Coordinates of C-alpha atoms and ligand atoms in Angstrom, one line a residue:
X1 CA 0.0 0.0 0.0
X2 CA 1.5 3.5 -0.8
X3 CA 0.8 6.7 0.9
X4 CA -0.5 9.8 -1.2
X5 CA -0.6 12.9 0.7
X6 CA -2.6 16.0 -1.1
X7 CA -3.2 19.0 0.0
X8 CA -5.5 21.6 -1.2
X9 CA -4.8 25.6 -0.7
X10 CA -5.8 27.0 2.2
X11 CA -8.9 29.6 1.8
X12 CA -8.8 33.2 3.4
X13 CA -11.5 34.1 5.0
X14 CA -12.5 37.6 4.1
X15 CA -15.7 35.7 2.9
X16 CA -17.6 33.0 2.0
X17 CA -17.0 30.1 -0.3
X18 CA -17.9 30.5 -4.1
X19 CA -17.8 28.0 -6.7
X20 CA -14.1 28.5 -7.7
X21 CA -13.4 27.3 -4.0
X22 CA -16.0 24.4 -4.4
X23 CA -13.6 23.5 -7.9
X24 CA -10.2 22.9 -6.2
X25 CA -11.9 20.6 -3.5
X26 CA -13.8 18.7 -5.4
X27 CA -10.9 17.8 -7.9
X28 CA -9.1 17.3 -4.7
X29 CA -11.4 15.2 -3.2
X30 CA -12.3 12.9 -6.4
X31 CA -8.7 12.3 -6.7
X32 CA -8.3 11.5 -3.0
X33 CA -10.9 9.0 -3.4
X34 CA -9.4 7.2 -6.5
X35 CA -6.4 7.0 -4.7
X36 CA -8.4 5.2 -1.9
X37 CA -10.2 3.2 -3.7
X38 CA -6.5 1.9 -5.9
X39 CA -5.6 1.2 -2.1
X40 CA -3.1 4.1 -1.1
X41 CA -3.2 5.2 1.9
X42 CA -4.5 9.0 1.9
X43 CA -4.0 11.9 3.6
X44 CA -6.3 14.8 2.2
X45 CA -5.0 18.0 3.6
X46 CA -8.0 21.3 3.0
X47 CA -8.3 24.5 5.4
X48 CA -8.1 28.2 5.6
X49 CA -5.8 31.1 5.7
X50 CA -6.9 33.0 8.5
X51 CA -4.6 35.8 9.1
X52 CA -3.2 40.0 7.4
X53 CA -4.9 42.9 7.2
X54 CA -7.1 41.9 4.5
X55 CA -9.0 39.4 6.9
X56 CA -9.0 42.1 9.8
X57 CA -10.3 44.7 7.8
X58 CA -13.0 42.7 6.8
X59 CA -14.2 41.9 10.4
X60 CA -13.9 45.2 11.1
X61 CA -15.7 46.0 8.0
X62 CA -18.8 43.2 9.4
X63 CA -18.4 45.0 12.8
X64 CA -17.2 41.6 14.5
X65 CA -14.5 40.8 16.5
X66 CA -11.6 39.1 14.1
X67 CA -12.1 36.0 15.7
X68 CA -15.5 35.3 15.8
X69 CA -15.3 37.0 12.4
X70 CA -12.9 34.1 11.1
X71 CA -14.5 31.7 13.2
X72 CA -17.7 31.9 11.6
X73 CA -16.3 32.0 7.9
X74 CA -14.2 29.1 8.9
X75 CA -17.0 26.8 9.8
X76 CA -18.5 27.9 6.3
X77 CA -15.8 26.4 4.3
X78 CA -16.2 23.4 6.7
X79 CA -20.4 23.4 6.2
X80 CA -19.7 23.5 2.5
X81 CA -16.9 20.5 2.2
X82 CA -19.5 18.4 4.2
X83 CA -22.6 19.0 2.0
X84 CA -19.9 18.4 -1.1
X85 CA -18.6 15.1 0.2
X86 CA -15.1 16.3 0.5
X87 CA -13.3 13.4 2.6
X88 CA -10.6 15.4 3.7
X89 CA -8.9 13.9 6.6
X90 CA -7.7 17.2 8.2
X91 CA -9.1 20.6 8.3
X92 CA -6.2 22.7 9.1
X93 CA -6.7 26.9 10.5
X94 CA -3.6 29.0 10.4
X95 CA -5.2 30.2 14.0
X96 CA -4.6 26.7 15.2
X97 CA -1.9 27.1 18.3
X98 CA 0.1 23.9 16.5
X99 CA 0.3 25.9 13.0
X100 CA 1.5 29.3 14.9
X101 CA 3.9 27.3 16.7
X102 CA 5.2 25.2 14.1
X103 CA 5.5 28.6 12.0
X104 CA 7.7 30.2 15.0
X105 CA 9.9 27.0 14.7
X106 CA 10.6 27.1 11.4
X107 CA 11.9 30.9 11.6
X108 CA 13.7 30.3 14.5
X109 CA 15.4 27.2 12.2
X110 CA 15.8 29.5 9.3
X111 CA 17.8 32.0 11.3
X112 CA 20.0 29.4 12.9
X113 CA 20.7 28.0 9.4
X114 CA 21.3 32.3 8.3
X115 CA 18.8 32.7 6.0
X116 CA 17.4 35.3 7.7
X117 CA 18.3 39.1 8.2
X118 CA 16.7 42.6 8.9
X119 CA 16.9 45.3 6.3
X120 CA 15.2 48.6 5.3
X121 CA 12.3 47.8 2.6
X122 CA 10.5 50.2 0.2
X123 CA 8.2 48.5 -2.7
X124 CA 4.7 48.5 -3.2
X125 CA 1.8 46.5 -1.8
X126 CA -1.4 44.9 -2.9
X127 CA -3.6 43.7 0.0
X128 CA -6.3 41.9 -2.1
X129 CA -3.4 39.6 -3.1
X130 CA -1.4 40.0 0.1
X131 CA 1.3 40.7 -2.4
X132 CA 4.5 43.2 -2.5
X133 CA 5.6 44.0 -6.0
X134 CA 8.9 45.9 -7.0
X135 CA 9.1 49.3 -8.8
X136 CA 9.5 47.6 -12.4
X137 CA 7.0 45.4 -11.6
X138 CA 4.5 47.5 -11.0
X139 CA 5.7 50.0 -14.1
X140 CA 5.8 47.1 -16.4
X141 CA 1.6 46.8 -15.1
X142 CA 1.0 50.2 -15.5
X143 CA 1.4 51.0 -12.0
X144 CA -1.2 48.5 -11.0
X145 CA -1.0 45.1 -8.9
X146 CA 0.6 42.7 -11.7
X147 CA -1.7 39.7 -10.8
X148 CA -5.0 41.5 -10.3
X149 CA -4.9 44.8 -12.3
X150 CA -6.0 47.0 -8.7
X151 CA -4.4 49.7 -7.2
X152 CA -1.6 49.1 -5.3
X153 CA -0.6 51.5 -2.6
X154 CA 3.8 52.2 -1.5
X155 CA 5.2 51.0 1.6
X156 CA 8.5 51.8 3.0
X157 CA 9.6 50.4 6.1
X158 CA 12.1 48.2 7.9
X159 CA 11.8 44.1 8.0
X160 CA 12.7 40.6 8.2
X161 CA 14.0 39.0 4.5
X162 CA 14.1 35.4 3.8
X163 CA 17.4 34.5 1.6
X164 CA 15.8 33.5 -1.5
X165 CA 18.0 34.1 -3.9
X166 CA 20.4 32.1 -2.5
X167 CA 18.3 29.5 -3.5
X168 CA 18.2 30.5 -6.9
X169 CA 20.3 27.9 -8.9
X170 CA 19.3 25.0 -6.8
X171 CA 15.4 25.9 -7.6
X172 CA 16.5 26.1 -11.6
X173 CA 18.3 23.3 -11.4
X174 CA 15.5 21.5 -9.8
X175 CA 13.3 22.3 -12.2
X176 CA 15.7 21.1 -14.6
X177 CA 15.7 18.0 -12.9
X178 CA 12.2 17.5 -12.4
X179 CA 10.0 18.7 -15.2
X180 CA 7.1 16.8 -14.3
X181 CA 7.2 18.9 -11.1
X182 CA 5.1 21.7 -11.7
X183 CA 1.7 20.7 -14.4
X184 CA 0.7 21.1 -16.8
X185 CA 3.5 22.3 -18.8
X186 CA 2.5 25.3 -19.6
X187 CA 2.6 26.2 -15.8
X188 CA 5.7 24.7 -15.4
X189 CA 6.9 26.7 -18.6
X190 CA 5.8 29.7 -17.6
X191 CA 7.6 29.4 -14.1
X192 CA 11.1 28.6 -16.1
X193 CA 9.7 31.3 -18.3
X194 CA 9.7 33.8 -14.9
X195 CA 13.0 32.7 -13.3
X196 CA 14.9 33.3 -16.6
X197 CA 14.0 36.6 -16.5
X198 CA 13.9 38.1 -13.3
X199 CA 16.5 38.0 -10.9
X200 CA 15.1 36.4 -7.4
X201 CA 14.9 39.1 -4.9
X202 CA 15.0 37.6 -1.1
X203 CA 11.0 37.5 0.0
X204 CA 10.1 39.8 2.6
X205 CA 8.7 37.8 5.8
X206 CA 7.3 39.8 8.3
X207 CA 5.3 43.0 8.8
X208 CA 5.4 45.8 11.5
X209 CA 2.6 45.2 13.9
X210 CA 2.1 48.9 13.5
X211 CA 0.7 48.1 10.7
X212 CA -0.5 45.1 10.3
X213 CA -1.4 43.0 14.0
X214 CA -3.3 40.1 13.2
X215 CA -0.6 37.8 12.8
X216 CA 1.8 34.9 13.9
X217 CA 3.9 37.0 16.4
X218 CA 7.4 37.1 14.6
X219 CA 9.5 34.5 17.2
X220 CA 12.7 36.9 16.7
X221 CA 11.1 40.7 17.2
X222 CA 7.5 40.8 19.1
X223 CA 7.2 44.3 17.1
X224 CA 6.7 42.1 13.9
X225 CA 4.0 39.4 12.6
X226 CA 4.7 36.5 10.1
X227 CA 4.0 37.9 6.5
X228 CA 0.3 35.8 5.8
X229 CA 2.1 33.7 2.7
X230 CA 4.7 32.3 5.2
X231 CA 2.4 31.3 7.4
X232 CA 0.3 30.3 5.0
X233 CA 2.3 28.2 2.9
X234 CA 3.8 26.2 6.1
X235 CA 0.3 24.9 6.6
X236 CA 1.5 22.0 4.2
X237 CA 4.0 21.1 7.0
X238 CA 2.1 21.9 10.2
X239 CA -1.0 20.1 8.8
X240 CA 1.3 16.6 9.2
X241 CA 2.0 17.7 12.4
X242 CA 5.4 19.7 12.2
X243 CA 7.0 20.3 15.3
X244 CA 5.1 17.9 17.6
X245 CA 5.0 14.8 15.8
X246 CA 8.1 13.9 13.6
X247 CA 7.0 10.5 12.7
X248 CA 3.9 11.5 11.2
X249 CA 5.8 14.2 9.5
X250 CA 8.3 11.4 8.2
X251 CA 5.4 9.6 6.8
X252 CA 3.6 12.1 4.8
X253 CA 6.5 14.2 3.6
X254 CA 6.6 14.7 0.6
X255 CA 3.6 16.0 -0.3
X256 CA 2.9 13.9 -3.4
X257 CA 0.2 16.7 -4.7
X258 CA -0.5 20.5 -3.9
X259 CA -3.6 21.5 -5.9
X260 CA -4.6 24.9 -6.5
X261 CA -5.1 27.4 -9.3
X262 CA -2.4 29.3 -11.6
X263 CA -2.9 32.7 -9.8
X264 CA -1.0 30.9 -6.9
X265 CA 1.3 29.5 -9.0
X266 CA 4.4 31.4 -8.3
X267 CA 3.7 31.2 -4.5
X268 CA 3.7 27.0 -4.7
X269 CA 6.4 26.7 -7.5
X270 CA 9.2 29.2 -6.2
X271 CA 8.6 30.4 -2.9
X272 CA 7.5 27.1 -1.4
X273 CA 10.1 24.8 -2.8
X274 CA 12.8 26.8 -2.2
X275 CA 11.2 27.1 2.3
X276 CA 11.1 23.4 2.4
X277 CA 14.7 22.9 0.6
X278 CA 15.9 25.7 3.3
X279 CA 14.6 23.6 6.3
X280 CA 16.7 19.9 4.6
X281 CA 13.6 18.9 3.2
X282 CA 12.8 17.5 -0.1
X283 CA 9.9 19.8 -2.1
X284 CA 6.0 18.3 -2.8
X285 CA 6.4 16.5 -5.6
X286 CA 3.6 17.7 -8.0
X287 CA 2.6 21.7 -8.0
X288 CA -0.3 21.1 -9.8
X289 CA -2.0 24.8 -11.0
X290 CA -5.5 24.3 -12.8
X291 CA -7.5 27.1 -14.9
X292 CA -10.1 29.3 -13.6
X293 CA -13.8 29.4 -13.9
X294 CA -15.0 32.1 -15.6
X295 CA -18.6 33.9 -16.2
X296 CA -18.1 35.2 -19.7
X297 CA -14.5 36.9 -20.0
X298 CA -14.2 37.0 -16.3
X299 CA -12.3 35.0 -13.5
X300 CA -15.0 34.2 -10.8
X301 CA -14.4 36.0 -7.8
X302 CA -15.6 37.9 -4.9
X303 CA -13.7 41.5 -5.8
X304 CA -15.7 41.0 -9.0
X305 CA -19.0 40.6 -7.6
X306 CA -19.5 37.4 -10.5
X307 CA -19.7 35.0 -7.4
X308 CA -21.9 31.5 -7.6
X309 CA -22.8 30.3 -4.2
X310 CA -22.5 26.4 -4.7
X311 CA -25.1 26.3 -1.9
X312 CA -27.8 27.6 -4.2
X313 CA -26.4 25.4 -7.0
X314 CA -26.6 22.2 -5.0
X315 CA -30.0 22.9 -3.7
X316 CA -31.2 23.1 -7.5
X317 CA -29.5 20.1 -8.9
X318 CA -27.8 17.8 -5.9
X319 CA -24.3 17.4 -5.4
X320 CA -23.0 15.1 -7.6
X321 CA -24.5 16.7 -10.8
X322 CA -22.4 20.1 -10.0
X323 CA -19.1 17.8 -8.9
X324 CA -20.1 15.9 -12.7
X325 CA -20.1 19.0 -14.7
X326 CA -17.0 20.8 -13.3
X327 CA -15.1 17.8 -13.5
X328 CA -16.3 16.8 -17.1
X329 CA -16.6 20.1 -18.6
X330 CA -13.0 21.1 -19.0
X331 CA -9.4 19.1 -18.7
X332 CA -7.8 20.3 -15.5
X333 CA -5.6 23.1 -16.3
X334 CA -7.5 24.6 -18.9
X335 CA -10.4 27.7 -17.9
X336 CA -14.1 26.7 -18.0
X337 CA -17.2 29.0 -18.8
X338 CA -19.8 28.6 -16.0
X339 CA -23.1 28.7 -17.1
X340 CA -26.4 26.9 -16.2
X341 CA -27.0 26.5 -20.0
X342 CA -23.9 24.3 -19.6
X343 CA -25.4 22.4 -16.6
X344 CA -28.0 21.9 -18.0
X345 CA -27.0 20.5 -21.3
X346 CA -24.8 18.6 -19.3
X347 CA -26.9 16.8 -16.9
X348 CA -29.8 16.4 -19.4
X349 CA -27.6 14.3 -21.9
X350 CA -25.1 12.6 -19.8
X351 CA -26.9 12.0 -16.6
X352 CA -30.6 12.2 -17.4
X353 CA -29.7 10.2 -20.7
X354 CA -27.3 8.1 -20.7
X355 CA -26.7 6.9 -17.0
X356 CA -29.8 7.7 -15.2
X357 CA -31.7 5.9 -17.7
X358 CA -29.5 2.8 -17.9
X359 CA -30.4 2.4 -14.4
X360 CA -33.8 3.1 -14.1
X361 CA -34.9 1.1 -17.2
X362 CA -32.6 -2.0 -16.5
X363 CA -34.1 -2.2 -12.9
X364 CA -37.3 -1.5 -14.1
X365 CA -37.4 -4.6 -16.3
X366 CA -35.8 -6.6 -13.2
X367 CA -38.4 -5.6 -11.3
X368 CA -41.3 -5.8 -13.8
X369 CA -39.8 -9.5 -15.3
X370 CA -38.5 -11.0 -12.0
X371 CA -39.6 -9.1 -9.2
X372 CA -36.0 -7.8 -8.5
X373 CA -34.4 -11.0 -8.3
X374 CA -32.0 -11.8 -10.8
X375 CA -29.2 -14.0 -10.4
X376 CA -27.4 -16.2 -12.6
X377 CA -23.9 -18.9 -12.2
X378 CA -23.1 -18.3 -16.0
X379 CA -22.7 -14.3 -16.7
X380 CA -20.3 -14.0 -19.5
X381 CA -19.4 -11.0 -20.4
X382 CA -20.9 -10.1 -23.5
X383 CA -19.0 -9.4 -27.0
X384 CA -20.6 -6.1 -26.9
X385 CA -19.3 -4.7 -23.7
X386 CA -15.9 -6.1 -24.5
X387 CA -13.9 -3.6 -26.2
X388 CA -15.0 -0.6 -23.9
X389 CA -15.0 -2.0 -20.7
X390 CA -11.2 -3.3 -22.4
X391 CA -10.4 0.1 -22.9
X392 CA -11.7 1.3 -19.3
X393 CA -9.9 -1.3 -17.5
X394 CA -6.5 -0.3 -19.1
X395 CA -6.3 3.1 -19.1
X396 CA -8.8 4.3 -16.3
X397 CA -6.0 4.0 -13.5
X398 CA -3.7 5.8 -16.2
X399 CA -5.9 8.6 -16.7
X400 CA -6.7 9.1 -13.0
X401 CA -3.2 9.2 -11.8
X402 CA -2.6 11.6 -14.5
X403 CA -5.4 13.9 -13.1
X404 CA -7.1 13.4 -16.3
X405 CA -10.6 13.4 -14.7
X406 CA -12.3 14.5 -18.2
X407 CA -11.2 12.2 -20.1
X408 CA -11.7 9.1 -17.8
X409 CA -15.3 10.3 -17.1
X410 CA -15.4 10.4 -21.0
X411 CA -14.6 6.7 -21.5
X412 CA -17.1 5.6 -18.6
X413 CA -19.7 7.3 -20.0
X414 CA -18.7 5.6 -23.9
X415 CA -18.8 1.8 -21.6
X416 CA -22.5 3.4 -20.7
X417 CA -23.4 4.0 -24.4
X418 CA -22.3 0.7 -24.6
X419 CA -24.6 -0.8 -22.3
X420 CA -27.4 1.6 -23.6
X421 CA -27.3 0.2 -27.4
X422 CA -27.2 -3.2 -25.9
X423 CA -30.5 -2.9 -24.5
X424 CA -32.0 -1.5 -27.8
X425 CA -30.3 -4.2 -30.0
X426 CA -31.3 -7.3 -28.0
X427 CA -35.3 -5.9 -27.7
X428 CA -35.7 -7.5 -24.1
X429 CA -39.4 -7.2 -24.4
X430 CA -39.0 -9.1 -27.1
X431 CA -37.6 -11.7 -25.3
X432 CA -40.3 -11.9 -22.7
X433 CA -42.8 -12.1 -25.1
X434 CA -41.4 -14.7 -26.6
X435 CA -41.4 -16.3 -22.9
X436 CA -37.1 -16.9 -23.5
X437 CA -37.1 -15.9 -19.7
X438 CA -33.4 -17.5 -19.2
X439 CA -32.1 -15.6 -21.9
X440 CA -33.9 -12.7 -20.4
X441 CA -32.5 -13.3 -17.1
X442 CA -29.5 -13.7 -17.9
X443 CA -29.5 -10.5 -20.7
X444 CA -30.5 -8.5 -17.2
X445 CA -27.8 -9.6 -15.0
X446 CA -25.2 -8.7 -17.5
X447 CA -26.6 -5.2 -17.6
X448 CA -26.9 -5.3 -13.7
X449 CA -23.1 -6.7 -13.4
X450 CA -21.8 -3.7 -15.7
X451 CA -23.8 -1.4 -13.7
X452 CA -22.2 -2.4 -10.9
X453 CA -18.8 -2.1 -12.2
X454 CA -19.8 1.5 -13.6
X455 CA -20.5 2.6 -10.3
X456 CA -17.3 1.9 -8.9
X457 CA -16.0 3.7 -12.1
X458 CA -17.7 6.8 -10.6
X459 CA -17.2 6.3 -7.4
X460 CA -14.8 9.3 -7.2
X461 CA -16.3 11.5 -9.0
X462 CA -19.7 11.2 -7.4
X463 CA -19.9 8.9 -4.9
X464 CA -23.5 9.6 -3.6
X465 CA -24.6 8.4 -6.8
X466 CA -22.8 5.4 -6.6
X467 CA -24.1 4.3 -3.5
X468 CA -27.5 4.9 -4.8
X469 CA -26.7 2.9 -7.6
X470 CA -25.5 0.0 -5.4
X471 CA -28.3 0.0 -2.9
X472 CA -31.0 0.1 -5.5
X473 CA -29.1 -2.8 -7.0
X474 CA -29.6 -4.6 -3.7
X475 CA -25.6 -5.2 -3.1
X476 CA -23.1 -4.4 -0.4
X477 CA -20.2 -3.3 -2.2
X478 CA -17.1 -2.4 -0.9
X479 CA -15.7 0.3 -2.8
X480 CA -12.0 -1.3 -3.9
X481 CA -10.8 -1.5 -7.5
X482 CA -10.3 -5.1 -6.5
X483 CA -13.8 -5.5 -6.9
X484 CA -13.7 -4.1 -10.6
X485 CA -13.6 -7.6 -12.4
X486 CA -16.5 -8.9 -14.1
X487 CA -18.3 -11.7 -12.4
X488 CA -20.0 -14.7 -14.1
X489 CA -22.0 -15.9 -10.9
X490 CA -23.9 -12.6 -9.5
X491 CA -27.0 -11.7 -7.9
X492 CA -28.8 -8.9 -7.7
X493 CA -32.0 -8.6 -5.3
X494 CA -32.8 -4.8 -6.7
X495 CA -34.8 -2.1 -5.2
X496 CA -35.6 0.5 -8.3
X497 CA -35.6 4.2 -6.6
X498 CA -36.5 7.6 -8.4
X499 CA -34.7 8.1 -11.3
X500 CA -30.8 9.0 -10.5
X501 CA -30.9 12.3 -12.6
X502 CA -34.4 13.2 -13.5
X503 CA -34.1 16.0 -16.8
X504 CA -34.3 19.4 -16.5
X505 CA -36.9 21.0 -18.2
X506 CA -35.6 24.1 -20.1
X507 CA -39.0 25.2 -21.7
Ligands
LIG1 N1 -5.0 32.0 1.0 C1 -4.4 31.9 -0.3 C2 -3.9 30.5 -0.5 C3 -2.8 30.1 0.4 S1 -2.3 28.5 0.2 C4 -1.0 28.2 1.1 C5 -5.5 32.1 -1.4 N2 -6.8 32.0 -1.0 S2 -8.1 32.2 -1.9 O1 -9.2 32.1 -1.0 O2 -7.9 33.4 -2.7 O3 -8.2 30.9 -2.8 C6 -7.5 30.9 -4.0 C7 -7.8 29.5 -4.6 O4 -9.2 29.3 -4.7 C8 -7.3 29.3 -6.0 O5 -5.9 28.9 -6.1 C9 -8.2 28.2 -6.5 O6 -7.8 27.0 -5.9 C10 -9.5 28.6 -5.9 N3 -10.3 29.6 -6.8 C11 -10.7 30.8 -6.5 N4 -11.4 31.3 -7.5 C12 -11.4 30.4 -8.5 C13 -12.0 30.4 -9.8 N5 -12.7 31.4 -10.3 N6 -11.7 29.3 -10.6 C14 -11.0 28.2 -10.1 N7 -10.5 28.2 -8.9 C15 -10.6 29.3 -8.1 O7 -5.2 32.4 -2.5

């Protein structure tokens, strides 16, 4: 059994989830349960960033006390990972005592190792993006924030620096090294892209409490807090229990896959690698950065006022039809258009269609043939099924590993068609008139066997359904790939429900 640690970023909360939040956990989680289900043992890190003068302000800006304030937006994250099925195994806040202190260890380290010294600092500071940007940076985006395009306001001051460029030629040579490290490769281009031409100036960790106080307590000046993307970023570590529990640490680290999306990127692919390298660590293996949803030209976010409230969505078409469409719709890595045309479409044909109504007319004729109860010693599987469920068996691990969620969901769903024209070619009513009821039964229980398999297919990506699927087939099953082999004696005592997915009218 091998371990698969994957983590999630870690959420600020200034407010409430939206639907680009709900993305990144739900890839998260579906890949957290393939991993489970292949038999790794899994460690599903998600939480949320808690601390800077963004948050506070927006407390103050609620007229609530910062901690109830983050309390209270904390437990929403938490409310909304529950109603989506995340299975993460640890919610980590950057308010937890263990994270602030494993954060005061690791600067303490730093400085013992001298990677840390005090200098006098003038640049130029976006607090939407918790970001400082030099003077050519900020020229070069006509004086704006280079990542978000808002106005960015000049800060001069003295502070703590972090030695990055020291790190420099070990990070390029890493990347060198390791180019399967940062996906897809247009990320990791664009980060080789970055380093080649700027020079790496040493990252600025901590912040005058004059200033900014709702921090980590800087553990070598009380007049200073941790900068929020130190902190923030060394969630990864004390999430596995840095600093109070090194075996646990040993067992997790690395982290075999940090999700998030590509306005992060930097953050994940430079800054991080080069903390953990610092501390004698190796770096996560995979930075994975996907695309962004987007309503029309527009990334989905809160500052734009575009935000969906996967609350309402859920309430209007369940769960596992919103973690179906954003995990079909678009490849990981590339942007997506949200729109409820889009859903719709989307659930009418695929799930409506093509799986809902495999299910609900297979157990409608085990019910309406043989009261529910079909078994039989001699299933083959049939010719027909043979070349898709082929193709599924080989490259469905392939394509999971590979995060290609899409494209697996696509060859499911082809295994489905499959099962879909076999019902209309063999005419089982047919069959029963002609009383052939052995042929019949047995005709049933193939569809019922591939059913089952097909749930187990989709067990990650929507595992309520799957469930469903398996209880209104009347079976216990325990959801392992070892089960994924077709069975020639099976029996099926099925219980038809409503219909999985029923269509949405658009009229
Ligand atoms: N707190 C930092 C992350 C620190 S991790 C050590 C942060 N938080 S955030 O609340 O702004 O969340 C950013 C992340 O939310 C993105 O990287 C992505 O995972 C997700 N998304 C936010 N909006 C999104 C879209 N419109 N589309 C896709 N993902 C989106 O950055």
């Amino acid at each position: 059994m091998g371990k698969f640690y994957l983590t999630t970023p870690i959420y600020y909360v200034n407010a409430s989830p939206h639907i680009g939040h709900a993305y990144t956990n739900i890839i998260s989680d579906c890949l957290g349960r393939f991993k489970r289900i292949k038999g790794d043992e899994v460690f599903f890190l998600t939480g949320t960033d808690e601390h800077g003068e963004k948050i506070k302000k927006a407390a103050l800006a609620d007229n609530t006390d910062v901690l109830d304030f983050v309390n209270n937006v904390s437990d929403n994250f938490k409310n909304l990972w529950e109603k989506l099925n995340i299975s993460y195994d640890c919610f980590i806040r950057t308010t937890d005592s263990a994270h602030k202190e494993a954060v005061k260890q690791v600067i303490i380290k730093l400085n013992e190792n001298g990677d840390i010294y005090k200098a006098k600092y003038s640049a130029f500071y976006c607090m939407p993006c918790e970001s400082f940007w030099t003077d050519t940076q900020t020229k070069d985006a006509n004086g704006k924030c280079p990542l978000c395009s808002r106005e960015v306001e000049k800060v001069e001051e003295e502070n703590y620096f972090f030695k990055l460029s020291k790190y420099e030629d070990w990070l390029k040579q890493y990347l060198k090294d390791n180019p399967d490290c940062v996906r897809p490769k247009t990320r990791y281009n664009e980060v080789n892209g970055f380093l080649d031409n700027n020079k790496l100036a040493d990252l600025c960790i901590s912040r005058p409490k004059a200033r900014v106080s709702w921090g980590v307590e800087f553990p070598l000046d009380c007049e200073y807090v941790v900068y929020v993307w130190f902190d923030a970023l060394l969630n990864y570590l004390s999430g596995i229990g840095f600093g109070v529990d090194q075996e646990k640490v040993d067992k997790w680290w690395p982290a075999d896959v940090h999700l998030m999306a590509k306005d992060i990127l930097r953050h994940h692919a430079i800054f991080w690698p080069i903390m953990v390298h610092a501390l004698g660590l190796a770096p996560g293996k995979i930075v994975f950065a996907h695309g962004w949803w987007k309503i029309g030209d527009e990334k989905i976010s809160k500052s734009l006022g575009n935000i969906v409230n996967p609350l309402d969505v859920i309430k209007e078409i369940g769960v596992d039809a919103l973690r179906y469409f954003l995990l079909r719709e678009i490849p990981l890595g590339a942007d997506g258009n949200y729109s409820s045309e889009a859903i719709i479409t989307r659930i009418n044909s695929d799930l409506a269609n093509d799986v809902g109504n495999l299910v609900y007319r297979t157990l409608n004729m085990a019910e309406k043939y043989f009261q529910g109860d079909v078994s039989c010693d001699d299933c083959l599987l049939p010719v027909e099924f043979k070349q898709s469920l082929q193709a599924l068996s080989v490259r469905y691990i392939n394509l999971m590993d590979d995060l290609s969620f899409s494209k697996a969901l696509e060859l499911i769903f082809s295994f489905i068609g499959v099962m879909n024209k076999y019902i209309e070619d063999t005419k089982p009513w047919a069959l029963h008139k002609e009383n052939n009821l052995s042929r019949l039964k047995v005709f049933l229980c193939e569809l019922l066997e591939g059913i089952r398999i097909v749930s187990l297919y989709l067990y990650p990506f929507m595992p309520q359904t799957s469930e469903a699927i398996n209880k209104q087939l009347g079976i216990d099953l325990i959801f392992s790939l070892d089960n994924i082999q077709w069975r020639a004696k099976a029996g099926f005592s099925t219980k038809k429900g409503k219909p999985l997915f029923p269509r949405i009218d658009v009229s």
